[in-house]
């Protein structure tokens, strides 16, 4: 894309929004922040869809009970809840709620909203809450500022704490009660308690959020307005930053290949912090229904055929780490290094495939596989090309099948029409949140980023079940260390790399990346300096 096209696109954007033209350099309090957005989620309700694409916009509008923090106790900072305490038997957790909070439509926030959200949305509807809150049977509300969660089985407070930032977005009961929650118009024009109100969305062009003057945070928000400019072509984000048409691009919206060059542009900074609680993992998913792939020696051979250092250096340009297992290395609570690893070794891969009974035929091929790379990131697609070549080097003929997002999810997670697939699941601070589901058996068809490869291991399932009811944090961590050992030995899937994203911003944008989930937090203290 030429600079002229970028400028022309910007002129169209400013004309089409019919918004007042405000210079991009603003006073500390007030002003507009213009941000790149590379997608438009179909649903902006984070209580239903706990995903970063949704959080990126809606986290400024709809708040959770607590947010991740670099410095807070247990890595948390209060939001709608000011404290949380678990009972000794693990059957209840009491939340004290913030007083004086109002919804954007002026109605008061109360414990009734928390109870409604937990029982009617997080537990039955949310993609990840179904696991964390599966044993939640009631929420008592003795007063407007207290919510007591009651569980039918012992539930670790450690798990509930770790889930608070991502899984507890609170919805207004008066907007959703008695209506079809999944079809409520508020799902795409959310009403929250956050520092910004949802103002408008113009498809293909922008989302606009505006300051909520009655926000409970003293002196917040610092901005008057946030504009998410839709730029699906990531190459356009770098040009827009240089032309000062946008001020910030998060989630690696600027391609990795452009980072070295753009980091040298005066007035622009490249920031790697702010994604510590959003570690993405490059994973090879395996369909164990295939006879060849049901053999652990074949899975080990595939693992040995992958040069993780090459992947990190060439595909991620150094902005990643080789993975050692299913829990990422930057997790301070659960990570364990002492697991089986599979170094790059083509000779060993070939020997294992021979031992498994799949010798090379006259054409040099052993068997063929259907390989489906996830279409969400350039890196997952590029790794698909690399993996095809790596498998060819050991005699496995991989046919690449590239689909759009909807077709890929249907093929892998509903129809099981794949042999191996490439996925980018997110580690969210606790193995019970979006990690154990990758290897646990019995997950219903159609659940994205879950074990749809048909893998079943009774010992592994028992470990997962026991950890789900173990109250002592140290004992629970030990169980998950055993879990990591078993996953590494059995290879129900293959972890290749782990990475955080990159934020690129004009240096006038302040208070960027100051918590471990910054891109999906509320930005109440972010401002643009004069």
Short mmCIF file of C-alpha atoms in Angstrom, two decimals:
data_model
loop_
_atom_site.label_atom_id
_atom_site.label_comp_id
_atom_site.label_asym_id
_atom_site.label_seq_id
_atom_site.Cartn_x
_atom_site.Cartn_y
_atom_site.Cartn_z
CA UNK A 1 0.00 0.00 0.00
CA UNK A 2 1.46 3.36 -1.01
CA UNK A 3 1.66 6.36 1.30
CA UNK A 4 -0.68 8.18 -1.10
CA UNK A 5 -3.32 5.46 -0.66
CA UNK A 6 -2.97 5.62 3.11
CA UNK A 7 -3.47 9.38 3.04
CA UNK A 8 -6.44 9.05 0.72
CA UNK A 9 -7.98 6.46 3.05
CA UNK A 10 -7.52 8.80 5.98
CA UNK A 11 -9.20 11.66 4.16
CA UNK A 12 -12.15 9.39 3.44
CA UNK A 13 -12.28 8.33 7.09
CA UNK A 14 -12.37 11.87 8.43
CA UNK A 15 -14.98 12.94 5.89
CA UNK A 16 -17.23 9.92 6.36
CA UNK A 17 -17.35 9.99 10.16
CA UNK A 18 -18.85 13.48 10.27
CA UNK A 19 -16.90 13.91 13.51
CA UNK A 20 -15.23 17.17 14.48
CA UNK A 21 -11.67 17.31 13.20
CA UNK A 22 -9.51 17.25 16.31
CA UNK A 23 -5.73 17.36 16.02
CA UNK A 24 -3.97 14.21 17.13
CA UNK A 25 -1.88 16.01 19.75
CA UNK A 26 -4.11 16.91 22.68
CA UNK A 27 -3.98 18.24 26.20
CA UNK A 28 -3.47 15.74 29.01
CA UNK A 29 -7.15 15.78 29.94
CA UNK A 30 -9.61 15.32 27.12
CA UNK A 31 -9.11 14.84 23.42
CA UNK A 32 -9.40 11.92 21.04
CA UNK A 33 -7.30 8.76 20.76
CA UNK A 34 -7.41 7.09 17.33
CA UNK A 35 -6.53 3.39 17.35
CA UNK A 36 -6.14 0.75 14.64
CA UNK A 37 -8.59 -2.17 14.68
CA UNK A 38 -8.01 -5.04 12.28
CA UNK A 39 -11.39 -6.73 12.74
CA UNK A 40 -15.04 -6.11 13.61
CA UNK A 41 -16.40 -8.65 16.12
CA UNK A 42 -19.94 -9.88 15.43
CA UNK A 43 -20.68 -9.70 19.15
CA UNK A 44 -19.31 -7.02 21.51
CA UNK A 45 -20.59 -8.68 24.69
CA UNK A 46 -17.54 -9.89 26.68
CA UNK A 47 -19.77 -11.73 29.16
CA UNK A 48 -20.75 -14.09 26.33
CA UNK A 49 -17.63 -14.10 24.17
CA UNK A 50 -14.47 -13.90 26.28
CA UNK A 51 -12.01 -13.16 23.49
CA UNK A 52 -9.40 -10.49 22.89
CA UNK A 53 -11.09 -9.23 19.74
CA UNK A 54 -14.20 -8.43 21.80
CA UNK A 55 -12.30 -7.15 24.85
CA UNK A 56 -10.24 -4.73 22.74
CA UNK A 57 -13.29 -2.51 22.25
CA UNK A 58 -15.75 -3.54 24.96
CA UNK A 59 -13.37 -3.56 27.96
CA UNK A 60 -13.55 0.23 27.97
CA UNK A 61 -17.35 0.01 28.29
CA UNK A 62 -18.16 -3.17 30.27
CA UNK A 63 -16.15 -3.85 33.42
CA UNK A 64 -15.15 -7.07 35.24
CA UNK A 65 -15.02 -7.60 38.98
CA UNK A 66 -11.22 -7.18 38.94
CA UNK A 67 -8.41 -6.49 36.48
CA UNK A 68 -4.88 -7.87 36.19
CA UNK A 69 -2.12 -5.84 37.80
CA UNK A 70 1.67 -5.86 37.89
CA UNK A 71 1.73 -4.76 41.53
CA UNK A 72 -1.61 -5.72 43.11
CA UNK A 73 -2.15 -8.52 45.62
CA UNK A 74 -2.44 -11.87 43.80
CA UNK A 75 -1.80 -9.94 40.58
CA UNK A 76 -5.18 -8.18 40.72
CA UNK A 77 -6.60 -4.67 40.97
CA UNK A 78 -10.22 -4.11 42.10
CA UNK A 79 -12.80 -2.95 39.60
CA UNK A 80 -16.51 -3.56 40.33
CA UNK A 81 -15.53 -5.71 43.31
CA UNK A 82 -13.40 -4.19 46.05
CA UNK A 83 -12.62 -7.48 47.85
CA UNK A 84 -13.20 -11.24 47.58
CA UNK A 85 -12.89 -13.95 50.22
CA UNK A 86 -13.35 -17.70 49.94
CA UNK A 87 -14.76 -20.00 52.60
CA UNK A 88 -12.57 -22.71 54.14
CA UNK A 89 -14.66 -25.48 52.55
CA UNK A 90 -14.40 -23.99 49.05
CA UNK A 91 -18.17 -23.82 48.70
CA UNK A 92 -18.57 -20.05 48.67
CA UNK A 93 -16.82 -16.82 47.67
CA UNK A 94 -18.00 -13.46 49.03
CA UNK A 95 -17.53 -10.34 46.92
CA UNK A 96 -17.84 -6.85 48.35
CA UNK A 97 -18.90 -4.53 45.53
CA UNK A 98 -18.02 -0.95 44.78
CA UNK A 99 -20.58 1.62 45.95
CA UNK A 100 -21.82 4.61 43.98
CA UNK A 101 -21.47 2.98 40.55
CA UNK A 102 -24.03 3.68 37.82
CA UNK A 103 -24.73 2.14 34.45
CA UNK A 104 -24.36 4.31 31.36
CA UNK A 105 -28.16 4.68 31.22
CA UNK A 106 -28.14 6.17 34.73
CA UNK A 107 -29.51 3.13 36.63
CA UNK A 108 -27.60 2.07 39.79
CA UNK A 109 -25.26 -0.92 39.72
CA UNK A 110 -25.87 -3.54 42.42
CA UNK A 111 -25.30 -7.12 43.48
CA UNK A 112 -28.41 -8.11 41.51
CA UNK A 113 -26.48 -7.36 38.30
CA UNK A 114 -23.59 -9.59 39.40
CA UNK A 115 -25.93 -12.45 40.35
CA UNK A 116 -27.81 -12.18 37.05
CA UNK A 117 -24.59 -12.11 35.01
CA UNK A 118 -23.05 -15.08 36.81
CA UNK A 119 -26.08 -17.39 36.72
CA UNK A 120 -27.64 -16.40 33.42
CA UNK A 121 -24.61 -15.56 31.29
CA UNK A 122 -21.19 -16.63 32.57
CA UNK A 123 -22.22 -20.14 33.59
CA UNK A 124 -24.58 -21.19 30.75
CA UNK A 125 -23.45 -19.04 27.82
CA UNK A 126 -19.86 -17.86 28.08
CA UNK A 127 -17.31 -19.85 26.10
CA UNK A 128 -14.87 -20.10 29.06
CA UNK A 129 -17.19 -19.46 32.00
CA UNK A 130 -18.99 -22.74 31.35
CA UNK A 131 -15.88 -24.47 32.75
CA UNK A 132 -14.94 -22.14 35.60
CA UNK A 133 -18.49 -21.64 36.89
CA UNK A 134 -19.89 -25.09 36.11
CA UNK A 135 -20.47 -25.85 39.83
CA UNK A 136 -21.96 -22.43 40.66
CA UNK A 137 -25.48 -23.15 41.93
CA UNK A 138 -26.61 -19.83 43.46
CA UNK A 139 -25.58 -16.24 44.11
CA UNK A 140 -26.95 -14.74 47.32
CA UNK A 141 -27.38 -10.95 47.54
CA UNK A 142 -27.86 -10.02 51.21
CA UNK A 143 -27.50 -6.34 50.29
CA UNK A 144 -26.85 -4.21 47.23
CA UNK A 145 -23.09 -4.31 47.71
CA UNK A 146 -22.54 -7.98 48.57
CA UNK A 147 -22.66 -11.05 46.32
CA UNK A 148 -22.04 -14.52 47.74
CA UNK A 149 -21.26 -17.21 45.15
CA UNK A 150 -22.40 -20.68 46.25
CA UNK A 151 -20.84 -23.78 44.67
CA UNK A 152 -22.15 -27.35 44.68
CA UNK A 153 -18.58 -28.73 44.87
CA UNK A 154 -15.40 -27.31 46.41
CA UNK A 155 -14.03 -24.70 44.02
CA UNK A 156 -10.51 -23.24 44.46
CA UNK A 157 -10.41 -19.54 45.28
CA UNK A 158 -7.14 -19.47 43.32
CA UNK A 159 -9.08 -20.39 40.16
CA UNK A 160 -11.84 -17.85 40.78
CA UNK A 161 -9.26 -15.10 41.41
CA UNK A 162 -7.36 -15.97 38.24
CA UNK A 163 -10.62 -15.89 36.26
CA UNK A 164 -11.80 -12.47 37.44
CA UNK A 165 -10.20 -10.27 34.73
CA UNK A 166 -11.28 -12.29 31.71
CA UNK A 167 -14.49 -14.04 32.75
CA UNK A 168 -16.49 -11.67 34.97
CA UNK A 169 -17.72 -8.84 32.74
CA UNK A 170 -20.90 -7.66 34.48
CA UNK A 171 -24.06 -6.91 32.47
CA UNK A 172 -27.03 -4.71 33.49
CA UNK A 173 -29.85 -7.00 34.66
CA UNK A 174 -32.50 -4.43 33.73
CA UNK A 175 -31.36 -4.50 30.08
CA UNK A 176 -31.17 -8.30 29.71
CA UNK A 177 -33.60 -9.88 32.16
CA UNK A 178 -36.66 -11.48 30.54
CA UNK A 179 -35.24 -11.15 27.02
CA UNK A 180 -33.29 -13.42 24.69
CA UNK A 181 -29.76 -12.77 25.96
CA UNK A 182 -28.03 -14.05 22.83
CA UNK A 183 -30.13 -11.80 20.56
CA UNK A 184 -30.22 -8.67 22.73
CA UNK A 185 -29.35 -5.50 20.74
CA UNK A 186 -27.09 -4.47 23.62
CA UNK A 187 -24.68 -7.18 22.55
CA UNK A 188 -23.58 -4.90 19.74
CA UNK A 189 -24.17 -1.56 21.50
CA UNK A 190 -23.10 -2.46 25.03
CA UNK A 191 -24.25 -0.64 28.16
CA UNK A 192 -21.70 -0.83 30.93
CA UNK A 193 -20.20 0.89 33.97
CA UNK A 194 -16.81 1.61 32.38
CA UNK A 195 -15.05 4.92 31.75
CA UNK A 196 -16.36 5.11 28.17
CA UNK A 197 -19.85 4.80 26.68
CA UNK A 198 -20.47 3.06 23.39
CA UNK A 199 -21.44 5.78 20.91
CA UNK A 200 -21.60 4.31 17.41
CA UNK A 201 -20.29 1.79 14.93
CA UNK A 202 -20.07 2.40 11.21
CA UNK A 203 -19.41 -0.95 9.53
CA UNK A 204 -16.10 -1.13 7.72
CA UNK A 205 -14.98 2.24 9.08
CA UNK A 206 -14.90 2.79 12.83
CA UNK A 207 -16.18 2.28 16.36
CA UNK A 208 -16.56 5.37 18.53
CA UNK A 209 -16.55 5.49 22.34
CA UNK A 210 -17.14 8.66 24.35
CA UNK A 211 -16.31 9.71 27.89
CA UNK A 212 -18.74 8.70 30.67
CA UNK A 213 -18.86 11.73 32.96
CA UNK A 214 -20.34 9.81 35.92
CA UNK A 215 -17.60 7.17 36.00
CA UNK A 216 -16.73 6.05 39.52
CA UNK A 217 -12.96 6.50 39.05
CA UNK A 218 -12.00 9.94 40.39
CA UNK A 219 -10.73 12.18 37.60
CA UNK A 220 -11.19 9.44 35.01
CA UNK A 221 -11.27 8.88 32.14
CA UNK A 222 -8.56 11.23 30.89
CA UNK A 223 -9.76 11.04 27.26
CA UNK A 224 -12.96 12.43 25.77
CA UNK A 225 -13.16 9.89 22.99
CA UNK A 226 -11.64 6.72 21.53
CA UNK A 227 -11.96 5.96 17.83
CA UNK A 228 -11.19 2.46 16.58
CA UNK A 229 -10.44 2.88 12.91
CA UNK A 230 -11.03 -0.38 11.01
CA UNK A 231 -7.85 -1.29 9.11
CA UNK A 232 -8.11 -4.96 8.13
CA UNK A 233 -4.93 -4.67 6.04
CA UNK A 234 -2.25 -4.67 8.73
CA UNK A 235 0.31 -3.14 6.38
CA UNK A 236 -1.79 0.05 6.47
CA UNK A 237 -1.31 0.53 10.23
CA UNK A 238 2.38 1.40 9.97
CA UNK A 239 1.73 4.00 7.28
CA UNK A 240 -1.17 5.47 9.25
CA UNK A 241 1.03 5.83 12.34
CA UNK A 242 3.80 7.50 10.36
CA UNK A 243 1.31 9.89 8.76
CA UNK A 244 -0.10 10.65 12.25
CA UNK A 245 -3.58 9.52 11.17
CA UNK A 246 -3.72 7.07 14.09
CA UNK A 247 -1.83 7.22 17.36
CA UNK A 248 -1.77 3.60 18.49
CA UNK A 249 -1.78 0.10 17.05
CA UNK A 250 -2.06 -2.81 19.51
CA UNK A 251 -2.07 -6.61 19.08
CA UNK A 252 0.80 -6.47 16.54
CA UNK A 253 -1.39 -4.56 14.09
CA UNK A 254 1.91 -3.31 12.66
CA UNK A 255 3.46 -6.38 10.98
CA UNK A 256 6.57 -7.75 12.69
CA UNK A 257 8.55 -7.15 9.51
CA UNK A 258 7.93 -3.39 9.84
CA UNK A 259 8.92 -3.05 13.50
CA UNK A 260 12.64 -2.50 13.07
CA UNK A 261 12.10 0.25 10.52
CA UNK A 262 9.25 1.99 12.32
CA UNK A 263 11.08 1.92 15.66
CA UNK A 264 13.58 4.35 14.14
CA UNK A 265 10.89 6.85 13.09
CA UNK A 266 10.97 9.96 15.34
CA UNK A 267 7.91 10.19 17.59
CA UNK A 268 7.04 6.47 17.46
CA UNK A 269 7.72 3.85 20.14
CA UNK A 270 7.55 0.05 19.98
CA UNK A 271 6.29 -1.52 23.23
CA UNK A 272 6.48 -5.22 24.09
CA UNK A 273 4.94 -4.96 27.58
CA UNK A 274 1.26 -5.16 28.45
CA UNK A 275 0.48 -8.68 27.18
CA UNK A 276 1.97 -10.78 29.98
CA UNK A 277 -1.46 -12.17 30.94
CA UNK A 278 -2.37 -12.79 27.28
CA UNK A 279 0.29 -15.26 26.18
CA UNK A 280 -0.51 -16.79 22.80
CA UNK A 281 0.70 -20.31 22.06
CA UNK A 282 1.46 -21.75 18.64
CA UNK A 283 0.06 -25.28 18.79
CA UNK A 284 -0.23 -28.22 16.41
CA UNK A 285 -3.62 -29.83 17.02
CA UNK A 286 -3.83 -33.54 16.21
CA UNK A 287 -6.76 -35.69 15.10
CA UNK A 288 -6.23 -38.90 17.03
CA UNK A 289 -8.88 -40.66 14.93
CA UNK A 290 -6.18 -41.14 12.30
CA UNK A 291 -4.44 -44.45 12.98
CA UNK A 292 -1.01 -43.01 12.28
CA UNK A 293 -1.49 -40.03 14.59
CA UNK A 294 -2.89 -42.17 17.41
CA UNK A 295 0.65 -43.62 17.72
CA UNK A 296 2.74 -41.58 20.17
CA UNK A 297 5.89 -42.38 18.19
CA UNK A 298 4.44 -40.60 15.17
CA UNK A 299 3.53 -37.58 17.30
CA UNK A 300 7.04 -37.56 18.76
CA UNK A 301 8.48 -37.73 15.24
CA UNK A 302 6.45 -34.71 14.17
CA UNK A 303 7.66 -32.84 17.25
CA UNK A 304 11.29 -33.65 16.41
CA UNK A 305 10.76 -32.54 12.80
CA UNK A 306 9.97 -28.96 13.89
CA UNK A 307 12.86 -26.52 14.32
CA UNK A 308 11.43 -24.24 17.00
CA UNK A 309 14.42 -21.88 16.96
CA UNK A 310 13.99 -21.40 13.21
CA UNK A 311 10.27 -20.71 13.67
CA UNK A 312 10.95 -18.07 16.34
CA UNK A 313 13.71 -16.36 14.37
CA UNK A 314 12.18 -16.55 10.89
CA UNK A 315 8.40 -16.38 11.37
CA UNK A 316 8.26 -14.34 14.58
CA UNK A 317 11.47 -12.39 13.86
CA UNK A 318 12.59 -13.02 17.43
CA UNK A 319 9.38 -11.71 19.05
CA UNK A 320 8.55 -15.12 20.58
CA UNK A 321 10.08 -18.00 22.54
CA UNK A 322 10.35 -21.70 21.71
CA UNK A 323 7.74 -23.53 23.79
CA UNK A 324 8.67 -26.25 26.26
CA UNK A 325 5.15 -27.37 27.08
CA UNK A 326 1.48 -26.56 27.50
CA UNK A 327 2.02 -23.84 30.17
CA UNK A 328 4.08 -20.85 28.99
CA UNK A 329 7.38 -19.92 30.58
CA UNK A 330 6.28 -16.46 31.72
CA UNK A 331 3.62 -17.88 34.05
CA UNK A 332 4.98 -17.49 37.58
CA UNK A 333 2.43 -19.72 39.31
CA UNK A 334 2.25 -22.91 37.31
CA UNK A 335 5.10 -23.23 34.79
CA UNK A 336 7.35 -26.29 35.07
CA UNK A 337 10.53 -26.68 33.03
CA UNK A 338 11.26 -30.32 33.91
CA UNK A 339 9.17 -31.98 31.20
CA UNK A 340 10.00 -34.10 28.15
CA UNK A 341 11.20 -31.96 25.26
CA UNK A 342 11.70 -32.72 21.59
CA UNK A 343 14.68 -31.00 20.02
CA UNK A 344 14.97 -30.54 16.26
CA UNK A 345 16.34 -33.87 15.01
CA UNK A 346 15.38 -35.08 11.53
CA UNK A 347 17.30 -38.34 11.93
CA UNK A 348 15.44 -39.17 15.14
CA UNK A 349 12.12 -38.25 13.53
CA UNK A 350 12.81 -40.61 10.63
CA UNK A 351 13.86 -43.39 13.02
CA UNK A 352 10.68 -43.03 15.09
CA UNK A 353 8.50 -43.19 11.96
CA UNK A 354 10.33 -46.33 10.85
CA UNK A 355 9.82 -47.87 14.32
CA UNK A 356 6.13 -47.02 14.17
CA UNK A 357 5.83 -49.10 10.99
CA UNK A 358 5.57 -46.35 8.37
CA UNK A 359 8.62 -46.75 6.12
CA UNK A 360 9.26 -44.51 3.14
CA UNK A 361 7.86 -45.79 -0.13
CA UNK A 362 9.69 -45.58 -3.47
CA UNK A 363 8.54 -41.97 -3.89
CA UNK A 364 10.02 -41.07 -0.50
CA UNK A 365 6.62 -40.62 1.14
CA UNK A 366 5.27 -42.49 4.16
CA UNK A 367 1.64 -41.26 4.33
CA UNK A 368 -0.38 -38.12 3.63
CA UNK A 369 -2.10 -35.70 6.03
CA UNK A 370 -4.54 -32.82 5.69
CA UNK A 371 -3.08 -29.69 7.33
CA UNK A 372 -5.34 -26.75 8.28
CA UNK A 373 -3.59 -23.56 9.51
CA UNK A 374 -5.72 -21.15 11.54
CA UNK A 375 -6.36 -18.03 9.45
CA UNK A 376 -6.32 -15.54 12.32
CA UNK A 377 -2.69 -14.37 12.13
CA UNK A 378 -0.01 -14.13 9.47
CA UNK A 379 2.24 -16.16 11.75
CA UNK A 380 -0.13 -19.15 11.94
CA UNK A 381 -0.47 -19.16 8.16
CA UNK A 382 3.28 -18.85 7.66
CA UNK A 383 3.88 -21.68 10.10
CA UNK A 384 1.53 -23.81 8.01
CA UNK A 385 3.82 -23.36 5.01
CA UNK A 386 6.86 -24.16 7.15
CA UNK A 387 5.26 -27.26 8.74
CA UNK A 388 4.37 -28.68 5.33
CA UNK A 389 8.04 -28.45 4.34
CA UNK A 390 9.26 -29.83 7.69
CA UNK A 391 6.96 -32.84 7.40
CA UNK A 392 8.02 -33.43 3.79
CA UNK A 393 11.62 -33.70 5.03
CA UNK A 394 10.64 -36.79 7.06
CA UNK A 395 8.40 -38.33 4.40
CA UNK A 396 4.98 -37.04 5.49
CA UNK A 397 3.01 -35.48 2.65
CA UNK A 398 0.93 -32.64 4.13
CA UNK A 399 -1.79 -31.10 2.00
CA UNK A 400 -2.41 -27.47 3.00
CA UNK A 401 -6.07 -26.49 3.30
CA UNK A 402 -6.54 -22.75 3.88
CA UNK A 403 -10.01 -21.63 5.01
CA UNK A 404 -11.54 -18.42 6.28
CA UNK A 405 -12.25 -18.17 9.99
CA UNK A 406 -15.78 -19.60 9.95
CA UNK A 407 -14.89 -22.51 7.66
CA UNK A 408 -11.77 -23.31 9.68
CA UNK A 409 -13.64 -23.42 12.98
CA UNK A 410 -16.35 -25.63 11.49
CA UNK A 411 -13.86 -28.01 9.88
CA UNK A 412 -11.71 -28.45 12.99
CA UNK A 413 -14.07 -28.05 15.94
CA UNK A 414 -17.39 -29.34 14.58
CA UNK A 415 -16.78 -31.62 11.59
CA UNK A 416 -13.32 -32.90 12.66
CA UNK A 417 -12.36 -32.70 8.97
CA UNK A 418 -8.62 -32.38 9.57
CA UNK A 419 -5.58 -34.48 10.40
CA UNK A 420 -3.44 -31.76 11.89
CA UNK A 421 -4.35 -28.12 12.45
CA UNK A 422 -2.51 -25.05 13.66
CA UNK A 423 -4.09 -23.05 16.48
CA UNK A 424 -3.17 -19.99 18.57
CA UNK A 425 -4.85 -20.63 21.96
CA UNK A 426 -4.34 -18.09 24.76
CA UNK A 427 -3.04 -18.93 28.23
CA UNK A 428 -5.11 -16.83 30.63
CA UNK A 429 -3.23 -17.22 33.90
CA UNK A 430 -4.58 -20.59 35.06
CA UNK A 431 -4.54 -24.03 33.37
CA UNK A 432 -8.25 -24.45 34.10
CA UNK A 433 -9.00 -21.44 31.91
CA UNK A 434 -8.71 -22.30 28.21
CA UNK A 435 -5.81 -24.77 28.66
CA UNK A 436 -7.02 -28.06 30.11
CA UNK A 437 -9.88 -27.91 27.61
CA UNK A 438 -7.29 -28.45 24.85
CA UNK A 439 -6.58 -32.01 26.03
CA UNK A 440 -9.55 -33.01 28.23
CA UNK A 441 -11.90 -35.61 26.78
CA UNK A 442 -15.68 -35.29 26.51
CA UNK A 443 -15.81 -31.72 25.19
CA UNK A 444 -18.95 -31.31 23.04
CA UNK A 445 -18.55 -30.86 19.29
CA UNK A 446 -18.46 -27.25 18.16
CA UNK A 447 -16.57 -25.72 21.10
CA UNK A 448 -13.73 -23.65 19.60
CA UNK A 449 -10.15 -24.12 20.86
CA UNK A 450 -10.95 -27.38 22.60
CA UNK A 451 -9.98 -31.04 22.29
CA UNK A 452 -11.79 -32.00 19.12
CA UNK A 453 -9.06 -34.42 18.07
CA UNK A 454 -10.64 -37.30 19.97
CA UNK A 455 -7.74 -37.72 22.42
CA UNK A 456 -8.70 -39.54 25.62
CA UNK A 457 -6.48 -40.30 28.58
CA UNK A 458 -8.17 -41.38 31.80
CA UNK A 459 -5.19 -40.45 33.99
CA UNK A 460 -4.99 -36.98 32.48
CA UNK A 461 -8.75 -36.47 32.85
CA UNK A 462 -8.50 -37.55 36.51
CA UNK A 463 -5.70 -35.04 37.14
CA UNK A 464 -7.78 -32.26 35.61
CA UNK A 465 -10.83 -33.22 37.67
CA UNK A 466 -8.84 -33.43 40.91
CA UNK A 467 -7.20 -30.03 40.35
CA UNK A 468 -10.62 -28.51 39.74
CA UNK A 469 -11.62 -29.34 43.34
CA UNK A 470 -8.28 -28.94 45.15
CA UNK A 471 -8.46 -25.94 47.47
CA UNK A 472 -4.88 -25.72 48.68
CA UNK A 473 -2.98 -23.53 46.16
CA UNK A 474 0.34 -25.37 46.58
CA UNK A 475 -1.29 -28.78 46.13
CA UNK A 476 -3.19 -27.49 43.10
CA UNK A 477 0.02 -26.19 41.54
CA UNK A 478 1.65 -29.60 42.10
CA UNK A 479 -1.23 -31.31 40.30
CA UNK A 480 -0.81 -29.00 37.34
CA UNK A 481 2.92 -29.73 37.27
CA UNK A 482 2.06 -33.41 36.98
CA UNK A 483 -0.44 -32.43 34.28
CA UNK A 484 2.33 -30.69 32.34
CA UNK A 485 4.60 -33.75 32.58
CA UNK A 486 1.92 -36.06 31.27
CA UNK A 487 0.96 -33.77 28.37
CA UNK A 488 4.62 -33.45 27.36
CA UNK A 489 5.10 -37.22 27.46
CA UNK A 490 1.91 -38.15 25.61
CA UNK A 491 1.80 -35.23 23.13
CA UNK A 492 -1.96 -34.99 22.59
CA UNK A 493 -0.91 -31.75 20.90
CA UNK A 494 2.46 -30.15 20.13
CA UNK A 495 3.43 -26.77 21.57
CA UNK A 496 5.82 -24.95 19.26
CA UNK A 497 6.17 -21.33 20.37
CA UNK A 498 4.66 -18.74 22.69
CA UNK A 499 4.40 -15.04 22.11
CA UNK A 500 2.97 -11.78 23.29
CA UNK A 501 1.89 -9.02 20.99
CA UNK A 502 3.46 -5.67 20.23
CA UNK A 503 2.01 -2.19 20.66
CA UNK A 504 3.26 0.65 18.46
CA UNK A 505 2.26 4.16 19.50
CA UNK A 506 3.06 7.81 19.03
CA UNK A 507 5.18 8.92 21.97
CA UNK A 508 2.52 11.46 22.95
CA UNK A 509 0.27 8.60 24.16
CA UNK A 510 0.92 8.04 27.86
CA UNK A 511 0.09 5.28 30.37
CA UNK A 512 0.40 2.59 27.75
CA UNK A 513 1.01 -1.06 28.74
CA UNK A 514 0.86 -0.42 32.49
CA UNK A 515 -0.91 -3.68 33.32
CA UNK A 516 -0.53 -7.28 32.07
CA UNK A 517 -3.76 -7.08 30.01
CA UNK A 518 -3.42 -3.46 28.98
CA UNK A 519 -4.79 -3.73 25.44
CA UNK A 520 -7.98 -5.29 26.81
CA UNK A 521 -8.28 -3.18 29.98
CA UNK A 522 -10.26 0.02 30.44
CA UNK A 523 -7.70 2.74 29.48
CA UNK A 524 -9.19 5.06 32.10
CA UNK A 525 -5.82 6.68 32.82
CA UNK A 526 -4.51 6.79 29.24
CA UNK A 527 -4.04 10.25 27.80
CA UNK A 528 -2.48 12.13 24.91
CA UNK A 529 0.16 14.65 25.92
CA UNK A 530 0.42 18.10 24.42
#
